[in-house]
Amino acid sequence: MRHLRILSLAAVFMAAVNGLQAQTLQEILDRYTQAMGGADKLSAIRTQYSEGVMIAREMEVPIRRWVKQGQALRVEFDALNTKNIQVVTPTGGWQYLPVAHKTEVEELDPAVRTFIKSQLDVTGELFNVEAKGKKVEFIGKDTANGAPAYKLKVYTADSLSALVYLDAKTCFIVKAVNFIEYMGARTELVTILSDYRHTPEGYAYAATTEQTPIGSGMKIHLTRVEINKPIADELFERPQGK
């Protein structure tokens, strides 16, 4: 009987802990949504255009990005007198990289495409997660970039997983660790986000992103972000004759 009572108390304790974690997680997600501009604003995003500079291997090059929410993404960067392009949609992707001596349009590597495809969502990594087929777990409190942070684990509908750190004060995402398969090996991709700013409409975005991808580090600093400006479908079409 004593053992049954202990088991019963343990079950009640675990239920209480799980309930507290669920409440804490929802509070964090709600704070994140509010920090990024609020549910109404985020739900209204249809397009996003951004531009800035990318710094990699001591080179600083202009970069531009067009996104139609959930439909298509195009990234351009200029390097060594060449224009380089990557395009991703929910079902495919291609790239044209003359800077890497590739003069023909080629299909994106499936693993790379799957990872980049997450960027088709510009409404927020942790906004409306259930509708996006994501699962989120609250791991606990931690530190990120030297400050207190909430640590979450995110599973996507594409079976990818990531650790996401939110600043405990602002609830902005300040660090993400993605786990991807690349060339037959499981690899960590660490992203640091900082210098959060707001558009005139009140949308928040990280103006500076630093990444440690395979082989080298990269930093992007955004100088312009526009929401819901018209974007032509032709930007995402695969060019002919290349």
PDB file of C-alpha atoms in Angstrom:
ATOM      1  CA  MET A   1       0.000   0.000   0.000  1.00  0.00           C
ATOM      2  CA  ARG A   2       2.844   2.352   0.851  1.00  0.00           C
ATOM      3  CA  HIS A   3       4.436   1.721  -2.539  1.00  0.00           C
ATOM      4  CA  LEU A   4       1.101   2.418  -4.257  1.00  0.00           C
ATOM      5  CA  ARG A   5       0.787   5.693  -2.350  1.00  0.00           C
ATOM      6  CA  ILE A   6       4.307   6.718  -3.416  1.00  0.00           C
ATOM      7  CA  LEU A   7       3.551   5.855  -7.039  1.00  0.00           C
ATOM      8  CA  SER A   8       0.306   7.812  -6.832  1.00  0.00           C
ATOM      9  CA  LEU A   9       2.120  10.851  -5.406  1.00  0.00           C
ATOM     10  CA  ALA A  10       4.767  10.540  -8.117  1.00  0.00           C
ATOM     11  CA  ALA A  11       2.093  10.456 -10.808  1.00  0.00           C
ATOM     12  CA  VAL A  12       0.414  13.570  -9.382  1.00  0.00           C
ATOM     13  CA  PHE A  13       3.784  15.323  -9.172  1.00  0.00           C
ATOM     14  CA  MET A  14       4.662  14.473 -12.794  1.00  0.00           C
ATOM     15  CA  ALA A  15       1.248  15.620 -13.997  1.00  0.00           C
ATOM     16  CA  ALA A  16       1.730  18.915 -12.181  1.00  0.00           C
ATOM     17  CA  VAL A  17       5.215  19.356 -13.644  1.00  0.00           C
ATOM     18  CA  ASN A  18       4.006  18.572 -17.167  1.00  0.00           C
ATOM     19  CA  GLY A  19       1.132  21.011 -16.772  1.00  0.00           C
ATOM     20  CA  LEU A  20       3.525  23.710 -15.563  1.00  0.00           C
ATOM     21  CA  GLN A  21       5.858  23.102 -18.521  1.00  0.00           C
ATOM     22  CA  ALA A  22       2.944  23.299 -20.958  1.00  0.00           C
ATOM     23  CA  GLN A  23       1.795  26.557 -19.391  1.00  0.00           C
ATOM     24  CA  THR A  24       5.339  27.939 -19.438  1.00  0.00           C
ATOM     25  CA  LEU A  25       5.810  26.940 -23.085  1.00  0.00           C
ATOM     26  CA  GLN A  26       2.571  28.602 -24.169  1.00  0.00           C
ATOM     27  CA  GLU A  27       3.488  31.760 -22.261  1.00  0.00           C
ATOM     28  CA  ILE A  28       6.864  31.836 -24.025  1.00  0.00           C
ATOM     29  CA  LEU A  29       5.258  31.330 -27.438  1.00  0.00           C
ATOM     30  CA  ASP A  30       2.717  34.067 -26.714  1.00  0.00           C
ATOM     31  CA  ARG A  31       5.466  36.471 -25.618  1.00  0.00           C
ATOM     32  CA  TYR A  32       7.456  35.644 -28.743  1.00  0.00           C
ATOM     33  CA  THR A  33       4.451  36.322 -30.980  1.00  0.00           C
ATOM     34  CA  GLN A  34       3.838  39.667 -29.302  1.00  0.00           C
ATOM     35  CA  ALA A  35       7.509  40.632 -29.538  1.00  0.00           C
ATOM     36  CA  MET A  36       7.576  39.917 -33.276  1.00  0.00           C
ATOM     37  CA  GLY A  37       4.623  42.217 -33.921  1.00  0.00           C
ATOM     38  CA  GLY A  38       1.514  40.392 -32.702  1.00  0.00           C
ATOM     39  CA  ALA A  39      -0.664  37.632 -34.153  1.00  0.00           C
ATOM     40  CA  ASP A  40      -2.728  39.928 -36.382  1.00  0.00           C
ATOM     41  CA  LYS A  41       0.302  41.490 -38.033  1.00  0.00           C
ATOM     42  CA  LEU A  42       2.130  38.189 -38.493  1.00  0.00           C
ATOM     43  CA  SER A  43      -0.941  36.519 -39.988  1.00  0.00           C
ATOM     44  CA  ALA A  44      -1.211  39.341 -42.529  1.00  0.00           C
ATOM     45  CA  ILE A  45       2.277  38.868 -44.014  1.00  0.00           C
ATOM     46  CA  ARG A  46       2.116  37.866 -47.679  1.00  0.00           C
ATOM     47  CA  THR A  47       5.526  38.941 -48.978  1.00  0.00           C
ATOM     48  CA  GLN A  48       8.883  40.065 -47.628  1.00  0.00           C
ATOM     49  CA  TYR A  49      11.771  41.760 -49.404  1.00  0.00           C
ATOM     50  CA  SER A  50      15.119  42.335 -47.700  1.00  0.00           C
ATOM     51  CA  GLU A  51      18.562  43.495 -48.714  1.00  0.00           C
ATOM     52  CA  GLY A  52      21.902  44.034 -47.077  1.00  0.00           C
ATOM     53  CA  VAL A  53      25.482  42.792 -47.145  1.00  0.00           C
ATOM     54  CA  MET A  54      26.926  39.319 -46.639  1.00  0.00           C
ATOM     55  CA  ILE A  55      30.408  38.940 -45.188  1.00  0.00           C
ATOM     56  CA  ALA A  56      32.177  35.620 -45.762  1.00  0.00           C
ATOM     57  CA  ARG A  57      35.856  34.750 -46.089  1.00  0.00           C
ATOM     58  CA  GLU A  58      36.814  38.428 -45.839  1.00  0.00           C
ATOM     59  CA  MET A  59      34.524  39.296 -48.756  1.00  0.00           C
ATOM     60  CA  GLU A  60      31.615  41.736 -48.419  1.00  0.00           C
ATOM     61  CA  VAL A  61      28.949  41.318 -51.085  1.00  0.00           C
ATOM     62  CA  PRO A  62      25.435  42.731 -51.646  1.00  0.00           C
ATOM     63  CA  ILE A  63      22.599  40.304 -50.996  1.00  0.00           C
ATOM     64  CA  ARG A  64      18.856  40.479 -51.731  1.00  0.00           C
ATOM     65  CA  ARG A  65      15.985  38.183 -50.831  1.00  0.00           C
ATOM     66  CA  TRP A  66      12.366  37.933 -52.022  1.00  0.00           C
ATOM     67  CA  VAL A  67       9.828  35.676 -50.274  1.00  0.00           C
ATOM     68  CA  LYS A  68       6.197  34.945 -51.080  1.00  0.00           C
ATOM     69  CA  GLN A  69       4.876  33.494 -47.843  1.00  0.00           C
ATOM     70  CA  GLY A  70       4.800  29.692 -48.087  1.00  0.00           C
ATOM     71  CA  GLN A  71       5.206  29.744 -51.878  1.00  0.00           C
ATOM     72  CA  ALA A  72       8.638  30.760 -53.099  1.00  0.00           C
ATOM     73  CA  LEU A  73      11.986  32.261 -52.098  1.00  0.00           C
ATOM     74  CA  ARG A  74      14.735  33.844 -54.187  1.00  0.00           C
ATOM     75  CA  VAL A  75      18.159  34.886 -52.905  1.00  0.00           C
ATOM     76  CA  GLU A  76      20.638  36.872 -55.013  1.00  0.00           C
ATOM     77  CA  PHE A  77      24.175  37.882 -54.137  1.00  0.00           C
ATOM     78  CA  ASP A  78      26.795  39.661 -56.231  1.00  0.00           C
ATOM     79  CA  ALA A  79      30.382  38.444 -56.023  1.00  0.00           C
ATOM     80  CA  LEU A  80      33.429  38.805 -58.295  1.00  0.00           C
ATOM     81  CA  ASN A  81      31.357  40.516 -60.991  1.00  0.00           C
ATOM     82  CA  THR A  82      28.776  37.711 -61.063  1.00  0.00           C
ATOM     83  CA  LYS A  83      25.118  37.514 -60.042  1.00  0.00           C
ATOM     84  CA  ASN A  84      24.333  34.320 -58.125  1.00  0.00           C
ATOM     85  CA  ILE A  85      20.835  32.983 -57.511  1.00  0.00           C
ATOM     86  CA  GLN A  86      19.101  30.372 -55.372  1.00  0.00           C
ATOM     87  CA  VAL A  87      15.362  29.678 -55.641  1.00  0.00           C
ATOM     88  CA  VAL A  88      13.308  27.362 -53.444  1.00  0.00           C
ATOM     89  CA  THR A  89       9.633  26.394 -53.566  1.00  0.00           C
ATOM     90  CA  PRO A  90       7.721  23.799 -51.511  1.00  0.00           C
ATOM     91  CA  THR A  91       8.365  21.174 -54.212  1.00  0.00           C
ATOM     92  CA  GLY A  92      11.712  22.078 -55.761  1.00  0.00           C
ATOM     93  CA  GLY A  93      14.698  24.348 -56.017  1.00  0.00           C
ATOM     94  CA  TRP A  94      17.488  25.469 -58.343  1.00  0.00           C
ATOM     95  CA  GLN A  95      20.607  27.569 -58.259  1.00  0.00           C
ATOM     96  CA  TYR A  96      22.904  29.450 -60.600  1.00  0.00           C
ATOM     97  CA  LEU A  97      26.363  30.024 -59.104  1.00  0.00           C
ATOM     98  CA  PRO A  98      28.864  31.399 -61.619  1.00  0.00           C
ATOM     99  CA  VAL A  99      31.042  32.557 -58.715  1.00  0.00           C
ATOM    100  CA  ALA A 100      31.740  28.849 -58.118  1.00  0.00           C
ATOM    101  CA  HIS A 101      32.513  28.337 -61.833  1.00  0.00           C
ATOM    102  CA  LYS A 102      29.096  26.738 -62.386  1.00  0.00           C
ATOM    103  CA  THR A 103      27.764  28.241 -65.598  1.00  0.00           C
ATOM    104  CA  GLU A 104      24.654  26.047 -65.803  1.00  0.00           C
ATOM    105  CA  VAL A 105      21.500  26.150 -63.716  1.00  0.00           C
ATOM    106  CA  GLU A 106      21.423  23.110 -61.428  1.00  0.00           C
ATOM    107  CA  GLU A 107      19.037  21.458 -59.014  1.00  0.00           C
ATOM    108  CA  LEU A 108      19.590  22.148 -55.336  1.00  0.00           C
ATOM    109  CA  ASP A 109      20.889  19.307 -53.212  1.00  0.00           C
ATOM    110  CA  PRO A 110      17.777  17.771 -51.558  1.00  0.00           C
ATOM    111  CA  ALA A 111      19.185  18.167 -48.029  1.00  0.00           C
ATOM    112  CA  VAL A 112      20.055  21.814 -48.673  1.00  0.00           C
ATOM    113  CA  ARG A 113      16.649  22.463 -50.237  1.00  0.00           C
ATOM    114  CA  THR A 114      14.834  20.897 -47.276  1.00  0.00           C
ATOM    115  CA  PHE A 115      16.744  23.124 -44.866  1.00  0.00           C
ATOM    116  CA  ILE A 116      16.290  26.326 -46.891  1.00  0.00           C
ATOM    117  CA  LYS A 117      12.596  25.539 -47.377  1.00  0.00           C
ATOM    118  CA  SER A 118      11.973  26.554 -43.759  1.00  0.00           C
ATOM    119  CA  GLN A 119      12.737  30.133 -44.849  1.00  0.00           C
ATOM    120  CA  LEU A 120       9.568  30.149 -46.945  1.00  0.00           C
ATOM    121  CA  ASP A 121       7.853  31.009 -43.671  1.00  0.00           C
ATOM    122  CA  VAL A 122       8.493  34.649 -42.801  1.00  0.00           C
ATOM    123  CA  THR A 123       5.716  34.904 -40.210  1.00  0.00           C
ATOM    124  CA  GLY A 124       7.989  33.626 -37.431  1.00  0.00           C
ATOM    125  CA  GLU A 125       9.704  30.382 -36.480  1.00  0.00           C
ATOM    126  CA  LEU A 126       7.548  29.962 -33.356  1.00  0.00           C
ATOM    127  CA  PHE A 127       4.305  31.555 -34.517  1.00  0.00           C
ATOM    128  CA  ASN A 128       1.257  29.341 -35.069  1.00  0.00           C
ATOM    129  CA  VAL A 129       3.381  26.212 -34.693  1.00  0.00           C
ATOM    130  CA  GLU A 130       0.572  23.656 -34.612  1.00  0.00           C
ATOM    131  CA  ALA A 131      -0.907  24.863 -37.896  1.00  0.00           C
ATOM    132  CA  LYS A 132       2.549  24.513 -39.462  1.00  0.00           C
ATOM    133  CA  GLY A 133       2.874  20.908 -38.316  1.00  0.00           C
ATOM    134  CA  LYS A 134       5.620  21.672 -35.813  1.00  0.00           C
ATOM    135  CA  LYS A 135       6.167  20.209 -32.370  1.00  0.00           C
ATOM    136  CA  VAL A 136       7.841  22.337 -29.690  1.00  0.00           C
ATOM    137  CA  GLU A 137       9.254  21.228 -26.333  1.00  0.00           C
ATOM    138  CA  PHE A 138      10.367  23.431 -23.452  1.00  0.00           C
ATOM    139  CA  ILE A 139      13.797  22.151 -22.387  1.00  0.00           C
ATOM    140  CA  GLY A 140      14.409  24.674 -19.619  1.00  0.00           C
ATOM    141  CA  LYS A 141      16.327  27.827 -18.766  1.00  0.00           C
ATOM    142  CA  ASP A 142      19.817  28.331 -20.167  1.00  0.00           C
ATOM    143  CA  THR A 143      22.112  31.091 -21.366  1.00  0.00           C
ATOM    144  CA  ALA A 144      22.739  32.315 -24.907  1.00  0.00           C
ATOM    145  CA  ASN A 145      25.254  34.956 -25.939  1.00  0.00           C
ATOM    146  CA  GLY A 146      25.961  35.528 -22.249  1.00  0.00           C
ATOM    147  CA  ALA A 147      22.357  36.311 -21.225  1.00  0.00           C
ATOM    148  CA  PRO A 148      19.538  34.262 -19.625  1.00  0.00           C
ATOM    149  CA  ALA A 149      17.478  32.421 -22.224  1.00  0.00           C
ATOM    150  CA  TYR A 150      14.671  29.922 -22.692  1.00  0.00           C
ATOM    151  CA  LYS A 151      15.753  26.756 -24.476  1.00  0.00           C
ATOM    152  CA  LEU A 152      13.233  25.037 -26.766  1.00  0.00           C
ATOM    153  CA  LYS A 153      13.467  22.075 -29.106  1.00  0.00           C
ATOM    154  CA  VAL A 154      11.563  22.380 -32.382  1.00  0.00           C
ATOM    155  CA  TYR A 155      10.607  19.537 -34.717  1.00  0.00           C
ATOM    156  CA  THR A 156       9.391  20.521 -38.196  1.00  0.00           C
ATOM    157  CA  ALA A 157       6.917  18.817 -40.503  1.00  0.00           C
ATOM    158  CA  ASP A 158       9.933  17.828 -42.660  1.00  0.00           C
ATOM    159  CA  SER A 159      11.429  15.817 -39.765  1.00  0.00           C
ATOM    160  CA  LEU A 160      14.137  18.406 -39.081  1.00  0.00           C
ATOM    161  CA  SER A 161      15.003  19.399 -35.536  1.00  0.00           C
ATOM    162  CA  ALA A 162      16.596  22.435 -33.936  1.00  0.00           C
ATOM    163  CA  LEU A 163      17.405  23.911 -30.561  1.00  0.00           C
ATOM    164  CA  VAL A 164      16.074  27.463 -30.276  1.00  0.00           C
ATOM    165  CA  TYR A 165      17.126  29.964 -27.608  1.00  0.00           C
ATOM    166  CA  LEU A 166      14.961  32.988 -26.775  1.00  0.00           C
ATOM    167  CA  ASP A 167      16.245  35.905 -24.757  1.00  0.00           C
ATOM    168  CA  ALA A 168      14.443  35.727 -21.410  1.00  0.00           C
ATOM    169  CA  LYS A 169      13.849  39.481 -21.340  1.00  0.00           C
ATOM    170  CA  THR A 170      12.760  40.243 -24.910  1.00  0.00           C
ATOM    171  CA  CYS A 171      11.641  36.768 -26.071  1.00  0.00           C
ATOM    172  CA  PHE A 172      13.424  37.313 -29.397  1.00  0.00           C
ATOM    173  CA  ILE A 173      15.210  34.294 -30.864  1.00  0.00           C
ATOM    174  CA  VAL A 174      18.921  34.920 -30.303  1.00  0.00           C
ATOM    175  CA  LYS A 175      20.406  31.535 -31.185  1.00  0.00           C
ATOM    176  CA  ALA A 176      19.415  28.456 -33.159  1.00  0.00           C
ATOM    177  CA  VAL A 177      21.220  25.150 -33.585  1.00  0.00           C
ATOM    178  CA  ASN A 178      19.937  23.189 -36.572  1.00  0.00           C
ATOM    179  CA  PHE A 179      20.759  19.543 -37.147  1.00  0.00           C
ATOM    180  CA  ILE A 180      21.000  18.631 -40.833  1.00  0.00           C
ATOM    181  CA  GLU A 181      22.259  15.763 -42.941  1.00  0.00           C
ATOM    182  CA  TYR A 182      24.981  16.920 -45.329  1.00  0.00           C
ATOM    183  CA  MET A 183      27.120  14.657 -47.519  1.00  0.00           C
ATOM    184  CA  GLY A 184      26.150  11.643 -45.454  1.00  0.00           C
ATOM    185  CA  ALA A 185      26.978  13.189 -42.081  1.00  0.00           C
ATOM    186  CA  ARG A 186      24.894  14.821 -39.378  1.00  0.00           C
ATOM    187  CA  THR A 187      26.012  18.433 -39.035  1.00  0.00           C
ATOM    188  CA  GLU A 188      25.231  21.284 -36.650  1.00  0.00           C
ATOM    189  CA  LEU A 189      24.496  24.697 -38.119  1.00  0.00           C
ATOM    190  CA  VAL A 190      24.683  27.425 -35.460  1.00  0.00           C
ATOM    191  CA  THR A 191      22.976  30.773 -36.076  1.00  0.00           C
ATOM    192  CA  ILE A 192      23.287  33.847 -33.852  1.00  0.00           C
ATOM    193  CA  LEU A 193      20.642  36.576 -34.283  1.00  0.00           C
ATOM    194  CA  SER A 194      21.015  40.101 -32.916  1.00  0.00           C
ATOM    195  CA  ASP A 195      20.310  43.815 -33.409  1.00  0.00           C
ATOM    196  CA  TYR A 196      16.535  43.415 -33.610  1.00  0.00           C
ATOM    197  CA  ARG A 197      14.730  46.270 -35.327  1.00  0.00           C
ATOM    198  CA  HIS A 198      11.184  47.105 -36.426  1.00  0.00           C
ATOM    199  CA  THR A 199       9.704  48.014 -39.787  1.00  0.00           C
ATOM    200  CA  PRO A 200       7.443  51.094 -39.945  1.00  0.00           C
ATOM    201  CA  GLU A 201       4.466  48.713 -39.683  1.00  0.00           C
ATOM    202  CA  GLY A 202       5.760  47.226 -36.426  1.00  0.00           C
ATOM    203  CA  TYR A 203       7.223  43.906 -37.594  1.00  0.00           C
ATOM    204  CA  ALA A 204      10.383  42.849 -35.762  1.00  0.00           C
ATOM    205  CA  TYR A 205      13.412  41.314 -37.479  1.00  0.00           C
ATOM    206  CA  ALA A 206      17.028  40.478 -36.645  1.00  0.00           C
ATOM    207  CA  ALA A 207      19.196  42.946 -38.569  1.00  0.00           C
ATOM    208  CA  THR A 208      22.339  40.882 -37.976  1.00  0.00           C
ATOM    209  CA  THR A 209      22.688  37.137 -38.448  1.00  0.00           C
ATOM    210  CA  GLU A 210      25.901  35.193 -37.941  1.00  0.00           C
ATOM    211  CA  GLN A 211      26.196  31.583 -39.030  1.00  0.00           C
ATOM    212  CA  THR A 212      28.796  28.839 -38.774  1.00  0.00           C
ATOM    213  CA  PRO A 213      27.966  26.645 -41.745  1.00  0.00           C
ATOM    214  CA  ILE A 214      30.023  23.793 -43.080  1.00  0.00           C
ATOM    215  CA  GLY A 215      33.519  25.040 -43.811  1.00  0.00           C
ATOM    216  CA  SER A 216      33.383  28.701 -42.781  1.00  0.00           C
ATOM    217  CA  GLY A 217      31.493  31.432 -40.987  1.00  0.00           C
ATOM    218  CA  MET A 218      29.136  33.941 -42.539  1.00  0.00           C
ATOM    219  CA  LYS A 219      27.522  37.177 -41.399  1.00  0.00           C
ATOM    220  CA  ILE A 220      24.560  39.013 -42.923  1.00  0.00           C
ATOM    221  CA  HIS A 221      23.575  42.560 -42.001  1.00  0.00           C
ATOM    222  CA  LEU A 222      20.202  43.753 -43.295  1.00  0.00           C
ATOM    223  CA  THR A 223      19.815  47.389 -44.262  1.00  0.00           C
ATOM    224  CA  ARG A 224      16.278  47.225 -45.649  1.00  0.00           C
ATOM    225  CA  VAL A 225      13.172  45.112 -44.988  1.00  0.00           C
ATOM    226  CA  GLU A 226       9.804  45.631 -46.704  1.00  0.00           C
ATOM    227  CA  ILE A 227       6.564  43.803 -45.960  1.00  0.00           C
ATOM    228  CA  ASN A 228       3.692  43.075 -48.373  1.00  0.00           C
ATOM    229  CA  LYS A 229       5.184  44.803 -51.401  1.00  0.00           C
ATOM    230  CA  PRO A 230       4.215  43.213 -54.768  1.00  0.00           C
ATOM    231  CA  ILE A 231       6.629  40.504 -55.974  1.00  0.00           C
ATOM    232  CA  ALA A 232       6.461  39.199 -59.551  1.00  0.00           C
ATOM    233  CA  ASP A 233       6.129  35.437 -60.024  1.00  0.00           C
ATOM    234  CA  GLU A 234       8.721  35.614 -62.819  1.00  0.00           C
ATOM    235  CA  LEU A 235      11.458  36.076 -60.221  1.00  0.00           C
ATOM    236  CA  PHE A 236      11.112  32.438 -59.206  1.00  0.00           C
ATOM    237  CA  GLU A 237      10.979  30.914 -62.694  1.00  0.00           C
ATOM    238  CA  ARG A 238      13.916  28.822 -63.816  1.00  0.00           C
ATOM    239  CA  PRO A 239      15.794  30.641 -66.609  1.00  0.00           C
ATOM    240  CA  GLN A 240      16.026  29.027 -70.001  1.00  0.00           C
ATOM    241  CA  GLY A 241      19.238  28.599 -71.937  1.00  0.00           C
ATOM    242  CA  LYS A 242      21.594  28.420 -68.950  1.00  0.00           C
TER     243      LYS A 242
END
